[in-house]
Amino acid sequence: RSSLILKDSLTAEAGYQASEDLSKYLGRTGETETVLRPAGIAVIDGERVNVVSRGEFIGKGDTVVVEKVEGVRVMVRKVDA
């Protein structure tokens, strides 16, 4: 019987990272590149970011602000003009 065992440890000290720290976007504004229904893509600080709204429809080209980051989930709301 054969079994697979991970013998190496994937630690931060060794340079391993579970995911990018997206909290850098908190409070930043950007523009939607796609329609959010409620998920889509926005450009924030010149970078394409997967984002999600609170459930509402947000059109392409609308200005949004990042109000919450939970792990890899970046939540945005539309900025009223």
PDB file of C-alpha atoms in Angstrom:
ATOM      1  CA  ARG A   1       0.000   0.000   0.000  1.00  0.00           C
ATOM      2  CA  SER A   2       1.368   3.370  -1.010  1.00  0.00           C
ATOM      3  CA  SER A   3       0.571   6.676   0.607  1.00  0.00           C
ATOM      4  CA  LEU A   4       1.423  10.258  -0.175  1.00  0.00           C
ATOM      5  CA  ILE A   5       2.916  12.341   2.584  1.00  0.00           C
ATOM      6  CA  LEU A   6       4.046  15.941   2.270  1.00  0.00           C
ATOM      7  CA  LYS A   7       7.468  16.057   3.893  1.00  0.00           C
ATOM      8  CA  ASP A   8       8.222  19.712   3.187  1.00  0.00           C
ATOM      9  CA  SER A   9       6.610  22.462   5.216  1.00  0.00           C
ATOM     10  CA  LEU A  10       5.105  25.339   3.236  1.00  0.00           C
ATOM     11  CA  THR A  11       5.941  28.215   5.578  1.00  0.00           C
ATOM     12  CA  ALA A  12       5.968  31.981   5.079  1.00  0.00           C
ATOM     13  CA  GLU A  13       9.633  31.971   6.075  1.00  0.00           C
ATOM     14  CA  ALA A  14      10.323  29.694   3.115  1.00  0.00           C
ATOM     15  CA  GLY A  15       8.551  32.161   0.824  1.00  0.00           C
ATOM     16  CA  TYR A  16       5.226  30.379   0.480  1.00  0.00           C
ATOM     17  CA  GLN A  17       2.073  32.476   0.555  1.00  0.00           C
ATOM     18  CA  ALA A  18      -1.518  31.191   0.499  1.00  0.00           C
ATOM     19  CA  SER A  19      -2.755  34.209  -1.417  1.00  0.00           C
ATOM     20  CA  GLU A  20      -1.951  37.837  -2.056  1.00  0.00           C
ATOM     21  CA  ASP A  21      -2.788  40.276   0.749  1.00  0.00           C
ATOM     22  CA  LEU A  22      -5.678  42.186  -0.794  1.00  0.00           C
ATOM     23  CA  SER A  23      -6.202  44.454   2.223  1.00  0.00           C
ATOM     24  CA  LYS A  24      -4.057  47.028   0.414  1.00  0.00           C
ATOM     25  CA  TYR A  25      -7.190  47.881  -1.612  1.00  0.00           C
ATOM     26  CA  LEU A  26      -9.319  48.724   1.452  1.00  0.00           C
ATOM     27  CA  GLY A  27     -10.783  52.226   1.093  1.00  0.00           C
ATOM     28  CA  ARG A  28      -9.441  52.635  -2.461  1.00  0.00           C
ATOM     29  CA  THR A  29     -11.614  53.632  -5.386  1.00  0.00           C
ATOM     30  CA  GLY A  30     -11.603  52.165  -8.855  1.00  0.00           C
ATOM     31  CA  GLU A  31     -13.675  51.683 -11.983  1.00  0.00           C
ATOM     32  CA  THR A  32     -15.587  48.579 -12.980  1.00  0.00           C
ATOM     33  CA  GLU A  33     -14.213  46.907 -16.079  1.00  0.00           C
ATOM     34  CA  THR A  34     -17.158  44.518 -16.289  1.00  0.00           C
ATOM     35  CA  VAL A  35     -20.732  44.561 -15.037  1.00  0.00           C
ATOM     36  CA  LEU A  36     -21.001  43.365 -11.416  1.00  0.00           C
ATOM     37  CA  ARG A  37     -23.934  40.941 -10.969  1.00  0.00           C
ATOM     38  CA  PRO A  38     -22.778  40.874  -8.178  1.00  0.00           C
ATOM     39  CA  ALA A  39     -19.273  39.641  -9.096  1.00  0.00           C
ATOM     40  CA  GLY A  40     -16.966  41.025 -11.751  1.00  0.00           C
ATOM     41  CA  ILE A  41     -13.717  42.889 -12.326  1.00  0.00           C
ATOM     42  CA  ALA A  42     -12.680  46.393 -11.347  1.00  0.00           C
ATOM     43  CA  VAL A  43      -9.457  48.292 -11.995  1.00  0.00           C
ATOM     44  CA  ILE A  44      -8.057  49.578  -8.702  1.00  0.00           C
ATOM     45  CA  ASP A  45      -4.689  51.358  -8.570  1.00  0.00           C
ATOM     46  CA  GLY A  46      -4.083  50.228 -12.163  1.00  0.00           C
ATOM     47  CA  GLU A  47      -4.597  46.529 -11.335  1.00  0.00           C
ATOM     48  CA  ARG A  48      -7.438  44.230 -12.397  1.00  0.00           C
ATOM     49  CA  VAL A  49      -9.114  42.868  -9.262  1.00  0.00           C
ATOM     50  CA  ASN A  50     -11.908  40.314  -8.857  1.00  0.00           C
ATOM     51  CA  VAL A  51     -14.569  42.087  -6.813  1.00  0.00           C
ATOM     52  CA  VAL A  52     -18.107  41.512  -5.565  1.00  0.00           C
ATOM     53  CA  SER A  53     -20.877  43.943  -4.687  1.00  0.00           C
ATOM     54  CA  ARG A  54     -23.336  43.554  -1.782  1.00  0.00           C
ATOM     55  CA  GLY A  55     -25.749  41.969  -4.237  1.00  0.00           C
ATOM     56  CA  GLU A  56     -26.723  44.965  -6.290  1.00  0.00           C
ATOM     57  CA  PHE A  57     -26.120  45.362 -10.007  1.00  0.00           C
ATOM     58  CA  ILE A  58     -23.279  47.793 -10.812  1.00  0.00           C
ATOM     59  CA  GLY A  59     -22.724  48.797 -14.427  1.00  0.00           C
ATOM     60  CA  LYS A  60     -19.514  48.765 -16.441  1.00  0.00           C
ATOM     61  CA  GLY A  61     -17.514  51.991 -16.062  1.00  0.00           C
ATOM     62  CA  ASP A  62     -19.024  52.901 -12.683  1.00  0.00           C
ATOM     63  CA  THR A  63     -16.849  54.162  -9.842  1.00  0.00           C
ATOM     64  CA  VAL A  64     -16.645  51.838  -6.832  1.00  0.00           C
ATOM     65  CA  VAL A  65     -14.938  51.930  -3.447  1.00  0.00           C
ATOM     66  CA  VAL A  66     -13.566  48.899  -1.588  1.00  0.00           C
ATOM     67  CA  GLU A  67     -15.394  48.681   1.715  1.00  0.00           C
ATOM     68  CA  LYS A  68     -14.359  45.237   2.971  1.00  0.00           C
ATOM     69  CA  VAL A  69     -11.712  42.591   2.306  1.00  0.00           C
ATOM     70  CA  GLU A  70     -12.164  39.032   3.595  1.00  0.00           C
ATOM     71  CA  GLY A  71      -9.324  36.788   2.464  1.00  0.00           C
ATOM     72  CA  VAL A  72      -9.532  36.824  -1.338  1.00  0.00           C
ATOM     73  CA  ARG A  73     -12.984  38.436  -1.369  1.00  0.00           C
ATOM     74  CA  VAL A  74     -12.936  42.160  -2.179  1.00  0.00           C
ATOM     75  CA  MET A  75     -16.327  43.779  -1.537  1.00  0.00           C
ATOM     76  CA  VAL A  76     -17.177  47.063  -3.231  1.00  0.00           C
ATOM     77  CA  ARG A  77     -20.034  49.530  -3.345  1.00  0.00           C
ATOM     78  CA  LYS A  78     -20.931  52.037  -6.030  1.00  0.00           C
ATOM     79  CA  VAL A  79     -19.863  55.618  -5.415  1.00  0.00           C
ATOM     80  CA  ASP A  80     -22.720  58.022  -6.048  1.00  0.00           C
ATOM     81  CA  ALA A  81     -21.807  60.858  -8.421  1.00  0.00           C
TER      82      ALA A  81
END
